[in-house]
Structures are given as structure tokens and as C-alpha cells.
mmCIF file of N, CA and C in Angstrom:
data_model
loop_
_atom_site.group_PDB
_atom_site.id
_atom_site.type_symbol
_atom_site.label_atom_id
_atom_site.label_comp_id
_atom_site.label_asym_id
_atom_site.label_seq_id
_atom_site.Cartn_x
_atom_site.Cartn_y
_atom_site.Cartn_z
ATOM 1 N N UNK A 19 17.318 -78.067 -68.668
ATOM 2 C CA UNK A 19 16.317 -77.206 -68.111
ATOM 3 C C UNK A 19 15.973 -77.699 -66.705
ATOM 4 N N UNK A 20 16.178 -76.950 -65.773
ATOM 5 C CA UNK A 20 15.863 -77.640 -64.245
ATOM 6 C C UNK A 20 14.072 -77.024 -63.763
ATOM 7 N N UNK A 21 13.843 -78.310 -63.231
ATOM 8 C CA UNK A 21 12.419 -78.393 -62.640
ATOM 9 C C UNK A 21 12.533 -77.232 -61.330
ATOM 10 N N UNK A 22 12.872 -77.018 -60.850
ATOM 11 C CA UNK A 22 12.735 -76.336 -59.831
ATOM 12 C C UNK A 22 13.961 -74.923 -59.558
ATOM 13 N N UNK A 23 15.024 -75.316 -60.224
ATOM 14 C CA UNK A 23 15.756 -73.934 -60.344
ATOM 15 C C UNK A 23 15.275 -72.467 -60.616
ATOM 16 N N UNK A 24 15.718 -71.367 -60.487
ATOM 17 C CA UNK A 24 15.206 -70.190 -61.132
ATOM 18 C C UNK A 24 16.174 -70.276 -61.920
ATOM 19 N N UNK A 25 15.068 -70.007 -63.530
ATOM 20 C CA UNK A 25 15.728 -69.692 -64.353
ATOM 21 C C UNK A 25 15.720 -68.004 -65.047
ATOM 22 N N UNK A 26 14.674 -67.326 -63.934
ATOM 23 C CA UNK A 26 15.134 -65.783 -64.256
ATOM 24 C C UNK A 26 15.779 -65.038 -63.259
ATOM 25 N N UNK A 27 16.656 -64.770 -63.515
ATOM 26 C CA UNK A 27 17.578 -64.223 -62.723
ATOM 27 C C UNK A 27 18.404 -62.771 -63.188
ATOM 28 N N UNK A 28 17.667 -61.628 -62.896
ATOM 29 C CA UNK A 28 17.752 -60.557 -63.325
ATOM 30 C C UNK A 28 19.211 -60.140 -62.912
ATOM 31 N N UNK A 29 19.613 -59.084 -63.743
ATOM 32 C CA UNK A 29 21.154 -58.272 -63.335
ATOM 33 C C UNK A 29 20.544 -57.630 -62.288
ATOM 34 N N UNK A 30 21.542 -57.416 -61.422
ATOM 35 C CA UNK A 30 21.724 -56.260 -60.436
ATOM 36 C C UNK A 30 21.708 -54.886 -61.338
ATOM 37 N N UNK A 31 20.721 -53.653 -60.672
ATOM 38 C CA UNK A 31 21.072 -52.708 -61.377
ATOM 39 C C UNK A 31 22.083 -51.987 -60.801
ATOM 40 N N UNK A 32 22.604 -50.765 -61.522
ATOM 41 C CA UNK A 32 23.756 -50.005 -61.152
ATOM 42 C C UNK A 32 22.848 -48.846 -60.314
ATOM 43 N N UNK A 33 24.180 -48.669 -59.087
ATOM 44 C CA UNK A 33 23.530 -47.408 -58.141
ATOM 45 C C UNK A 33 23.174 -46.406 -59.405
ATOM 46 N N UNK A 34 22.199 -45.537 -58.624
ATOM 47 C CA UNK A 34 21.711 -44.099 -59.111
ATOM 48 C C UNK A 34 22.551 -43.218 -59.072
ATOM 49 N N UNK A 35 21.870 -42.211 -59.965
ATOM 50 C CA UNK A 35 23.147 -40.982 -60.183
ATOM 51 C C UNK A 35 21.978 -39.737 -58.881
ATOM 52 N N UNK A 36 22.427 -38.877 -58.577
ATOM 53 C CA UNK A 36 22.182 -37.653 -58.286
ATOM 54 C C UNK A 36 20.744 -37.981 -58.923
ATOM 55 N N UNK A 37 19.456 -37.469 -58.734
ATOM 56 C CA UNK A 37 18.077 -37.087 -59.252
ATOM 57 C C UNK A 37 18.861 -35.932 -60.026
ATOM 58 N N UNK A 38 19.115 -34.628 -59.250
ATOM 59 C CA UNK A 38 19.562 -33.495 -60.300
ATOM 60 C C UNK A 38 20.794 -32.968 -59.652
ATOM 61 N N UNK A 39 21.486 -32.386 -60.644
ATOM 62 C CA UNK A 39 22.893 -31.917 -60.656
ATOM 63 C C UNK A 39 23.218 -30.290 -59.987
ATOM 64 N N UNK A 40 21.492 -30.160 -59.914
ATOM 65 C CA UNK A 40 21.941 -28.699 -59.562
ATOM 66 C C UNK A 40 21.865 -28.307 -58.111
ATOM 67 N N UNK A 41 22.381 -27.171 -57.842
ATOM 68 C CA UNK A 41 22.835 -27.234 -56.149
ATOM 69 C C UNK A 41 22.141 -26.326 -55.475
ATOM 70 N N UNK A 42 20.904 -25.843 -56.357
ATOM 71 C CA UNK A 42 19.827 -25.261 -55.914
ATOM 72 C C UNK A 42 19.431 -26.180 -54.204
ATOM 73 N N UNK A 43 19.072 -27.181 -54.071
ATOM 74 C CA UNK A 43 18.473 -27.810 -52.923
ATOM 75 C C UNK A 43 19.168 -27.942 -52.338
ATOM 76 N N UNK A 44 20.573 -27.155 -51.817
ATOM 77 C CA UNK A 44 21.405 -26.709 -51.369
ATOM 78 C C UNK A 44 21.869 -25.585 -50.452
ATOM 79 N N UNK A 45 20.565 -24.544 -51.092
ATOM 80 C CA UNK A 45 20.609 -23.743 -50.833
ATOM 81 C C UNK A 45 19.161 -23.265 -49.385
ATOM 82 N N UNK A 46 19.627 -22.051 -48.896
ATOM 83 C CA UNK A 46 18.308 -22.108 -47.708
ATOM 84 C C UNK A 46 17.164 -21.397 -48.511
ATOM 85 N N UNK A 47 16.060 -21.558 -47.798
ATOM 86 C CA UNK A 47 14.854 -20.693 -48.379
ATOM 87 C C UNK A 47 14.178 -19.515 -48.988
ATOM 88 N N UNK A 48 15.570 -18.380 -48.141
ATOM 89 C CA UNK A 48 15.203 -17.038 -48.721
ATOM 90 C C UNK A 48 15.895 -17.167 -50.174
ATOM 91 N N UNK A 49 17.375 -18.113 -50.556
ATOM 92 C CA UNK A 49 17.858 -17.648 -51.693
ATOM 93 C C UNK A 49 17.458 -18.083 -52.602
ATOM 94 N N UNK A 50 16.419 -19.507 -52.514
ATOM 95 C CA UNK A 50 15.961 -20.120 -53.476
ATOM 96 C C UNK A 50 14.549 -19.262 -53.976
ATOM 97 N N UNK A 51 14.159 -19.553 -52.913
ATOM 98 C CA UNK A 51 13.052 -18.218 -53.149
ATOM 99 C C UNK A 51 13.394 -16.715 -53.914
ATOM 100 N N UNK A 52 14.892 -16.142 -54.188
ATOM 101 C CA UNK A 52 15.121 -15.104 -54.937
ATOM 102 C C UNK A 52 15.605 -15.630 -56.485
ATOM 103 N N UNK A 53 16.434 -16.543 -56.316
ATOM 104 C CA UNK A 53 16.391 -17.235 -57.316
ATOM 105 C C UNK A 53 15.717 -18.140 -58.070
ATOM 106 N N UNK A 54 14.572 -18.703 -57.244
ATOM 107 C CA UNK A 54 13.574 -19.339 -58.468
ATOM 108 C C UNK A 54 12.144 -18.749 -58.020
ATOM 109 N N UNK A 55 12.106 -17.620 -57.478
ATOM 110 C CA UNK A 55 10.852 -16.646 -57.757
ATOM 111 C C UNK A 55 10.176 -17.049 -56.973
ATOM 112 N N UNK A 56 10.146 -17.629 -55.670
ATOM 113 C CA UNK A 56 8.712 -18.672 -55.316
ATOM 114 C C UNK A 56 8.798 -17.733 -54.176
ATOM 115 N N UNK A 57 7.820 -16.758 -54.331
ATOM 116 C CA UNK A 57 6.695 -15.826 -53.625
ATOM 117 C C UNK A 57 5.635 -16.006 -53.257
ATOM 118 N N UNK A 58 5.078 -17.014 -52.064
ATOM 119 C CA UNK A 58 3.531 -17.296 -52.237
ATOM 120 C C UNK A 58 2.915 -16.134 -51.422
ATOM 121 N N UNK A 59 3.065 -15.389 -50.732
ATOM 122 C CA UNK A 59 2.386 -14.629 -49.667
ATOM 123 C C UNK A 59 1.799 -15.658 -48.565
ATOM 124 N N UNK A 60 0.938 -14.639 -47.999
ATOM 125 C CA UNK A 60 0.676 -15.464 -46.453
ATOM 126 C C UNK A 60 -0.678 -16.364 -47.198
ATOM 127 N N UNK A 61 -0.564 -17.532 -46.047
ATOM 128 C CA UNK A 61 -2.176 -18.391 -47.121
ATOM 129 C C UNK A 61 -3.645 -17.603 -46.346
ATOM 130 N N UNK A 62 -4.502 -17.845 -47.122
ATOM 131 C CA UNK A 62 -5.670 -17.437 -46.632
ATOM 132 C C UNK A 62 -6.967 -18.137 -46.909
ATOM 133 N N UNK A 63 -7.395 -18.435 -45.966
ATOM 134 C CA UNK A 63 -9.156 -19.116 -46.489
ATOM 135 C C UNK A 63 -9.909 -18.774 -45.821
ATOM 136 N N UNK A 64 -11.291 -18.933 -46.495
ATOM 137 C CA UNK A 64 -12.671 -18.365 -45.868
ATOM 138 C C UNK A 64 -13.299 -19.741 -45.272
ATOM 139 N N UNK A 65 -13.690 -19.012 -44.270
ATOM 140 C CA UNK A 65 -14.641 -19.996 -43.534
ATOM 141 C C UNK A 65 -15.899 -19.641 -43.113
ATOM 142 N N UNK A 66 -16.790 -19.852 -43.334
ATOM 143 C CA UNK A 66 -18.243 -19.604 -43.301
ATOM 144 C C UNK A 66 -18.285 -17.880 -43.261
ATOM 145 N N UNK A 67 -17.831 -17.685 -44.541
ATOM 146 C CA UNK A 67 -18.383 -16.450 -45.213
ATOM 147 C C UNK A 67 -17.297 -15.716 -44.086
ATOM 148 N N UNK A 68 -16.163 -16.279 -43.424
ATOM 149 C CA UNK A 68 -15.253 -14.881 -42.396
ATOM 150 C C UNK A 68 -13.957 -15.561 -43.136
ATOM 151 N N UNK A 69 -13.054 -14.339 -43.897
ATOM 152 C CA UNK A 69 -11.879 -14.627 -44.227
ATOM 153 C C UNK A 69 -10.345 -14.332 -43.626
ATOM 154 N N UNK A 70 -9.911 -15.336 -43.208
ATOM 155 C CA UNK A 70 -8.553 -15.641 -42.254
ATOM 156 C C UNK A 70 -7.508 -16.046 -43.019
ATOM 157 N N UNK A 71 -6.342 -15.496 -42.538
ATOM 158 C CA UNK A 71 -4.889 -15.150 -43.172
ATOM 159 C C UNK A 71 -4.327 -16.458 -41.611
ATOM 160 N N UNK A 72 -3.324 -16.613 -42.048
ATOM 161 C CA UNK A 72 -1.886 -16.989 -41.513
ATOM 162 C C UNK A 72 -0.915 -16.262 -41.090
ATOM 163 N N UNK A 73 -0.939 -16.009 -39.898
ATOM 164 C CA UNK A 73 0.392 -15.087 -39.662
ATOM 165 C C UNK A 73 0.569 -15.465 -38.290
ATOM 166 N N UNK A 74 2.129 -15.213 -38.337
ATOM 167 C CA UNK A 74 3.188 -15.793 -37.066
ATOM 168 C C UNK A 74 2.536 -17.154 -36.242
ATOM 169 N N UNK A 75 2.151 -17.657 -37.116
ATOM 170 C CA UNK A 75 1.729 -19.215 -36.530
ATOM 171 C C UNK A 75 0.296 -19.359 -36.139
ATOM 172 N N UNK A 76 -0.657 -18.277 -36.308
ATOM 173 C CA UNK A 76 -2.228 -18.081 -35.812
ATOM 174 C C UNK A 76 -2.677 -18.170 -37.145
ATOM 175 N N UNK A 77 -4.200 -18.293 -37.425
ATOM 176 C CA UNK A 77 -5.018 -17.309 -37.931
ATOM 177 C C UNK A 77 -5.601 -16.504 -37.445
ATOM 178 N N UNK A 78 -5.621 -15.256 -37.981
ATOM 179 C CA UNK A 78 -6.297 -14.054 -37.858
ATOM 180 C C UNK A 78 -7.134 -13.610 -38.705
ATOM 181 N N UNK A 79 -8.277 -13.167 -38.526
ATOM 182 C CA UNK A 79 -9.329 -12.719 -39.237
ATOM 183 C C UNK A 79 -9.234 -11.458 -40.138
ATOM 184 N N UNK A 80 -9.165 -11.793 -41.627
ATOM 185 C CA UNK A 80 -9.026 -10.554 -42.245
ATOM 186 C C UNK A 80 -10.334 -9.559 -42.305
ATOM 187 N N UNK A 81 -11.277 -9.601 -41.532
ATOM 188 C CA UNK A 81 -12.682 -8.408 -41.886
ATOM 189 C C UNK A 81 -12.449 -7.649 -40.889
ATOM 190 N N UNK A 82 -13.092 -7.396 -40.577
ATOM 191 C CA UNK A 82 -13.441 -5.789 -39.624
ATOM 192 C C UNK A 82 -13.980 -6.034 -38.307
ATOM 193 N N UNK A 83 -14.180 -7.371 -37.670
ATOM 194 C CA UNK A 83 -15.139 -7.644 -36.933
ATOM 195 C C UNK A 83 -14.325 -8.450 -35.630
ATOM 196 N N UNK A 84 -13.001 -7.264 -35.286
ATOM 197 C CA UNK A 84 -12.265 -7.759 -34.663
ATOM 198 C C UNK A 84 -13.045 -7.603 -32.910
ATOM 199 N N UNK A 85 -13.743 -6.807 -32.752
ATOM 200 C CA UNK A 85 -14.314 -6.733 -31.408
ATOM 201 C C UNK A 85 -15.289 -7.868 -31.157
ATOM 202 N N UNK A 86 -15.792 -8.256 -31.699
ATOM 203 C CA UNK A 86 -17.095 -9.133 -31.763
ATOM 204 C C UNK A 86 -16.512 -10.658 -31.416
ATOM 205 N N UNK A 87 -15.177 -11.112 -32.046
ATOM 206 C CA UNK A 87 -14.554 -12.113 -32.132
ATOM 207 C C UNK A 87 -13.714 -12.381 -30.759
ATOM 208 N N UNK A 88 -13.488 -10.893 -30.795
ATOM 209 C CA UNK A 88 -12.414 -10.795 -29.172
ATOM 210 C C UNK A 88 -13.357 -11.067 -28.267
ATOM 211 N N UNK A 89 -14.643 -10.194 -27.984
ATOM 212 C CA UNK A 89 -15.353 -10.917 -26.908
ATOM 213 C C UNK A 89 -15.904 -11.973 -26.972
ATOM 214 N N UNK A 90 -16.269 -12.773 -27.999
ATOM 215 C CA UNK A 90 -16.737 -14.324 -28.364
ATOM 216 C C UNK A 90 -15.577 -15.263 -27.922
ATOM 217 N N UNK A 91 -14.359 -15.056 -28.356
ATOM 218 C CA UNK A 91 -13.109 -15.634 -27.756
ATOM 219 C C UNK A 91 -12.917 -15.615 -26.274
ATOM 220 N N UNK A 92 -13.158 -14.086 -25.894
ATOM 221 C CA UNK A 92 -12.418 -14.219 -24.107
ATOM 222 C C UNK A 92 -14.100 -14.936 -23.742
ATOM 223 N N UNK A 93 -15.171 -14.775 -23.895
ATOM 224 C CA UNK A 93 -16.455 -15.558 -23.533
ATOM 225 C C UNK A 93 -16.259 -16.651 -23.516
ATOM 226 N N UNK A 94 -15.941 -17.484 -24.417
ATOM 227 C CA UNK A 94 -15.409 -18.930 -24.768
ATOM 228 C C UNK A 94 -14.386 -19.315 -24.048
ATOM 229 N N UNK A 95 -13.170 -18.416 -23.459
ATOM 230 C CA UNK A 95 -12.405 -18.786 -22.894
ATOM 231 C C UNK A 95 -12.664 -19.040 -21.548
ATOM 232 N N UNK A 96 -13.488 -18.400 -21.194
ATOM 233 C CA UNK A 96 -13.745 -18.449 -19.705
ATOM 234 C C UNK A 96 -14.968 -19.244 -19.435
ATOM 235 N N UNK A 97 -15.941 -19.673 -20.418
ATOM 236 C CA UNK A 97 -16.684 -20.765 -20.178
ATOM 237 C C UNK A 97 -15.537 -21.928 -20.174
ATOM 238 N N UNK A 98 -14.481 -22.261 -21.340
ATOM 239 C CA UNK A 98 -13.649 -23.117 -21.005
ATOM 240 C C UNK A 98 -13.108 -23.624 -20.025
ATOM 241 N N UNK A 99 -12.617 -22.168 -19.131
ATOM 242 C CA UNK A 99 -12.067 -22.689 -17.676
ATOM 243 C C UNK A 99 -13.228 -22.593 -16.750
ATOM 244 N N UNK A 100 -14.489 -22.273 -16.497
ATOM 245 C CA UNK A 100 -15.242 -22.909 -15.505
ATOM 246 C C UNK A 100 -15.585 -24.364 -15.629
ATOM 247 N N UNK A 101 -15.854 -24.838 -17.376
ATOM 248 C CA UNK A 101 -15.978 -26.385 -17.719
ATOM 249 C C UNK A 101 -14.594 -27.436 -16.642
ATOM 250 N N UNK A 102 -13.161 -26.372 -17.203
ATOM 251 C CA UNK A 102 -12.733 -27.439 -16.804
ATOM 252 C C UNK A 102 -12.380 -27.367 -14.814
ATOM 253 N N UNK A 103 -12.465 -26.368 -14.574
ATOM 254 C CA UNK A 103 -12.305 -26.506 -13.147
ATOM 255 C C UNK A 103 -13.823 -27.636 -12.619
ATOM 256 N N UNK A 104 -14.985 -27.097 -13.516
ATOM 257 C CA UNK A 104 -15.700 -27.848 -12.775
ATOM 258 C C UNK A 104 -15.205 -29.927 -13.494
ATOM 259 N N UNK A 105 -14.820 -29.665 -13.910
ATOM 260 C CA UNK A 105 -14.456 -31.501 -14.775
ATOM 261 C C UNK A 105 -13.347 -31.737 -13.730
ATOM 262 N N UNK A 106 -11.868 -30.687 -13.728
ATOM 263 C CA UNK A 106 -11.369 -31.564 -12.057
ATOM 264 C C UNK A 106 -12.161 -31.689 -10.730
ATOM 265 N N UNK A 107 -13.054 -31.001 -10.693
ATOM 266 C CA UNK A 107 -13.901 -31.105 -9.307
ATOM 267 C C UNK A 107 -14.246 -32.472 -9.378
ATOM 268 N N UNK A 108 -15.149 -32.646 -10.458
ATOM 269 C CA UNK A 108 -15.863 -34.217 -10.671
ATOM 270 C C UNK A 108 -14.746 -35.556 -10.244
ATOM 271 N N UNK A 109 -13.878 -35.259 -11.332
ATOM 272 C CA UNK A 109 -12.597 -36.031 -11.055
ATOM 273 C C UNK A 109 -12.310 -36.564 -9.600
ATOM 274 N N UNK A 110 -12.013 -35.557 -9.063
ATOM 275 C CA UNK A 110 -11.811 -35.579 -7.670
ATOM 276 C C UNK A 110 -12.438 -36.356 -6.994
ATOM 277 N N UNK A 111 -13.962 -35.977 -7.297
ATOM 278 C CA UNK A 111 -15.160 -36.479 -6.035
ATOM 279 C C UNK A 111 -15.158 -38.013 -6.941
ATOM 280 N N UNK A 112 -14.924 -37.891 -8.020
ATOM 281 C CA UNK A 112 -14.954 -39.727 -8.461
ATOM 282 C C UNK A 112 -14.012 -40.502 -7.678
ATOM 283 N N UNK A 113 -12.453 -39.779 -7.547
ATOM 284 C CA UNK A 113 -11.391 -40.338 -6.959
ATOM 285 C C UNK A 113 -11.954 -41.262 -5.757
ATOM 286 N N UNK A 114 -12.487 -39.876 -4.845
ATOM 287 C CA UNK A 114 -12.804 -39.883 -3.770
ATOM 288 C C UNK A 114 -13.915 -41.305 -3.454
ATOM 289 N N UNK A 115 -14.691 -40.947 -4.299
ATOM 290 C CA UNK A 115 -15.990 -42.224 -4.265
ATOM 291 C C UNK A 115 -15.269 -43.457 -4.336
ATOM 292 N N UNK A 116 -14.291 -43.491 -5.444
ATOM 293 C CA UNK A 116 -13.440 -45.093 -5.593
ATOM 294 C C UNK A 116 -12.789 -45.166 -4.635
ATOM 295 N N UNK A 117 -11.965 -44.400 -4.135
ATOM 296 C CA UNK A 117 -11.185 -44.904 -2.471
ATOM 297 C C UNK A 117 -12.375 -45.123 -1.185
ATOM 298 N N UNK A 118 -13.343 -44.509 -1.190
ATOM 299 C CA UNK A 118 -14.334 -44.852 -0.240
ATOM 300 C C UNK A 118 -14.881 -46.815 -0.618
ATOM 301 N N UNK A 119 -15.309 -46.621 -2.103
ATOM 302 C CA UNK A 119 -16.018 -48.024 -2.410
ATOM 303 C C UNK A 119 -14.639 -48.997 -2.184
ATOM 304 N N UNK A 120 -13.636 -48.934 -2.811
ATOM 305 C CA UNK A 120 -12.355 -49.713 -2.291
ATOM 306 C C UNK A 120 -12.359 -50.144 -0.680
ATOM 307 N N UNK A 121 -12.110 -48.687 0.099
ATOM 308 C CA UNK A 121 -12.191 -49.685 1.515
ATOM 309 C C UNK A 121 -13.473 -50.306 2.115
ATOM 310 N N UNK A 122 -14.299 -49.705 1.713
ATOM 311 C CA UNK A 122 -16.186 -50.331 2.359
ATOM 312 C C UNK A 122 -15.846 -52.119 1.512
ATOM 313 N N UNK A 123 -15.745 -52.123 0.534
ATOM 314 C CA UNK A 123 -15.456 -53.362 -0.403
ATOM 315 C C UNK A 123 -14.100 -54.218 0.350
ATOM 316 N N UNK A 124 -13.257 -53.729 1.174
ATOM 317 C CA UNK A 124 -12.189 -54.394 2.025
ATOM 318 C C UNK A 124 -12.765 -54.887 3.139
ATOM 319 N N UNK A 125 -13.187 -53.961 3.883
ATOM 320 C CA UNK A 125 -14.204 -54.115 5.254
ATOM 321 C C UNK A 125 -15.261 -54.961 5.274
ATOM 322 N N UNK A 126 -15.721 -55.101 3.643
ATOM 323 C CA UNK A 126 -17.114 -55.692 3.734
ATOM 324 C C UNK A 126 -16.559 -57.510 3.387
ATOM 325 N N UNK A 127 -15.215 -57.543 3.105
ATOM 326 C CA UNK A 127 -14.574 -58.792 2.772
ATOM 327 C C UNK A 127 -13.969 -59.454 4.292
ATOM 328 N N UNK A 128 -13.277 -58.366 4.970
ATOM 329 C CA UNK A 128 -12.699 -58.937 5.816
ATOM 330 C C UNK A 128 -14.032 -59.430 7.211
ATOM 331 N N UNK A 129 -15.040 -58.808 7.071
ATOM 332 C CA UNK A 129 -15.870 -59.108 8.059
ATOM 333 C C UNK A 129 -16.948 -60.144 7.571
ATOM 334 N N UNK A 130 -17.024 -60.283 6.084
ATOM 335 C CA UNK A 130 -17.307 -62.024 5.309
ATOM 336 C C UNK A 130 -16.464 -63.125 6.179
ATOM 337 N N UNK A 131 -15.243 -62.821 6.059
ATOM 338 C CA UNK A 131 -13.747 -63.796 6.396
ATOM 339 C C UNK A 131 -14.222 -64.435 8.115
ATOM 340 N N UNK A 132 -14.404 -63.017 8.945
ATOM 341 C CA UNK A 132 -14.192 -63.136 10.377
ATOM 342 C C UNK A 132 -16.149 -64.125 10.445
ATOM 343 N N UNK A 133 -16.812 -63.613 9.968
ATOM 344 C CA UNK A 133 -18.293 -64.747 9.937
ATOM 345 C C UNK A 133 -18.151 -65.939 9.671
ATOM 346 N N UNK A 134 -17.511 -66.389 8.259
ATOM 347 C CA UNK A 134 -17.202 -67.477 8.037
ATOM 348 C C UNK A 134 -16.669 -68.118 9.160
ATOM 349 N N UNK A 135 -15.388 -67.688 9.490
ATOM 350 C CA UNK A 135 -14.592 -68.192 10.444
ATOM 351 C C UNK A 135 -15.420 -68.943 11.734
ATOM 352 N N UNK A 136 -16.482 -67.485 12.361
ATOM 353 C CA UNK A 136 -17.172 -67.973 13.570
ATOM 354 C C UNK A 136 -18.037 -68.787 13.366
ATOM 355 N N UNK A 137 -18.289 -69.262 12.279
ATOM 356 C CA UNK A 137 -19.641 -69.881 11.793
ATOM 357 C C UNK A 137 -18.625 -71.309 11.707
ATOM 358 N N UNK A 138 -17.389 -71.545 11.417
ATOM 359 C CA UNK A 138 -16.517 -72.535 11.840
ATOM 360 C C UNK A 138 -16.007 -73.110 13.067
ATOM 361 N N UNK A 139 -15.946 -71.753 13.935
ATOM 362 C CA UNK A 139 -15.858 -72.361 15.267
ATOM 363 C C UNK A 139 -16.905 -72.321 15.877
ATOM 364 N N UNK A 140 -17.920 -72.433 16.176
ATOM 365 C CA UNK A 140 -19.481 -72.769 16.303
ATOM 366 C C UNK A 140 -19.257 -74.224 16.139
ATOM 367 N N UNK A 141 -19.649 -74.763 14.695
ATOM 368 C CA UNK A 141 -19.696 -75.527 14.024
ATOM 369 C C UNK A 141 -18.931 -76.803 14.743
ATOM 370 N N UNK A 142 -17.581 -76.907 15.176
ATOM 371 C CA UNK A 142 -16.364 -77.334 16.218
ATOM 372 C C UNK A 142 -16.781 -77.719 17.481
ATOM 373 N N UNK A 143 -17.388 -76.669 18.167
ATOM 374 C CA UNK A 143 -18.164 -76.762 19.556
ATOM 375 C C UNK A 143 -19.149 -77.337 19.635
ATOM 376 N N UNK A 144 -19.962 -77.647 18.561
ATOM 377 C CA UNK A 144 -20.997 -78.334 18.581
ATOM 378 C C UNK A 144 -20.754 -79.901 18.764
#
């Protein structure tokens, strides 16, 4: 009996077979769908009492209250783009402020440098 050997030492198992034999998952979507029945229709859920379908990649509102939504949408849309034209404006004038504080912050170093300096040659002459 060894102190430190392994003494469990399992078989290797044998590769797997196929999950299933059949060549259904083989096949594309419309035929599986005729052949194993799977019809879901378009999905649909309600959201605060307004019920919306799925179609061609949107939701769309299944009630009646398609005018109300259209102008709430283009309203929304166009507060959107004054938000964001006015958010690049800001942008901008921030840019602008950091390249101003950048060189005032250069200027205000290099004319530290040139004081020091004269305050050295002063200092010499004396």
C-alpha cells in the first residue's frame, strides 16, 4: 500500500455517441417548424396597461392609439436632438476651456522658470 501514491485511478471513459440520431437538427427552420409543428406566432406583451407585438425587428403597439404615440415619439425625438446638439456644444466649450487652462498653466510655468532664473542672476551680482 503506498503512502503517497494514488491509489484511485479511474478508467478513461469512452467518447460519446451522437445526443440523438435524428437528423431533424439538420434541418432549417421553416421545415422543422412543418414537421414538428412549432408555430409560436409573433410574441407580445403588455406594458403598463399598452399591448405591443414584435414585428420585423420593432415593437409596435397593438391598440388604437397610434396618433398619440406618433406625436409623443416625433416630440421625444426632437427634444432628443436639441439635448444632444446642445451636449456637443458643451463638449466643445469644455474642449475649449481645457486647451485655454493647458496653455495659461504653460505660460504661467514658463514665466515661474524665467523669475526664478532672474531671482538667480540678481542673487550672482550681488
Amino acid at each position: 500500500m503506498p503512502l503517497f501514491g494514488n491509489s484511485f485511478s479511474p478508467k478513461k471513459t469512452p467518447p460519446r455517441k451522437w445526443a440523438s440520431l435524428s437528423n431533424l437538427h439538420l434541418l432549417d427552420r421553416s421545415t422543422r417548424e412543418i414537421e414538428l409543428g412549432l408555430e409560436y406566432g409573433t410574441p407580445t406583451m403588455n406594458l403598463a396597461g399598452q399591448s405591443l407585438k414584435f414585428e420585423n425587428g420593432q415593437w409596435v403597439s397593438e391598440s388604437g392609439s397610434f396618433l398619440g404615440d406618433r406625436r409623443e415619439l416625433q416630440r421625444l425625438r426632437k427634444r432628443n436632438q436639441q439635448l444632444e446638439e446642445e451636449n456637443n456644444l458643451l463638449r466643445l466649450k469644455v474642449d475649449i476651456l481645457l486647451d485655454m487652462l493647458s496653455e495659461t498653466t504653460a505660460e504661467s510655468h514658463l514665466m515661474e522658470k524665467e523669475l526664478e532664473e532672474l531671482k538667480q542672476h540678481s542673487r550672482k551680482k550681488k
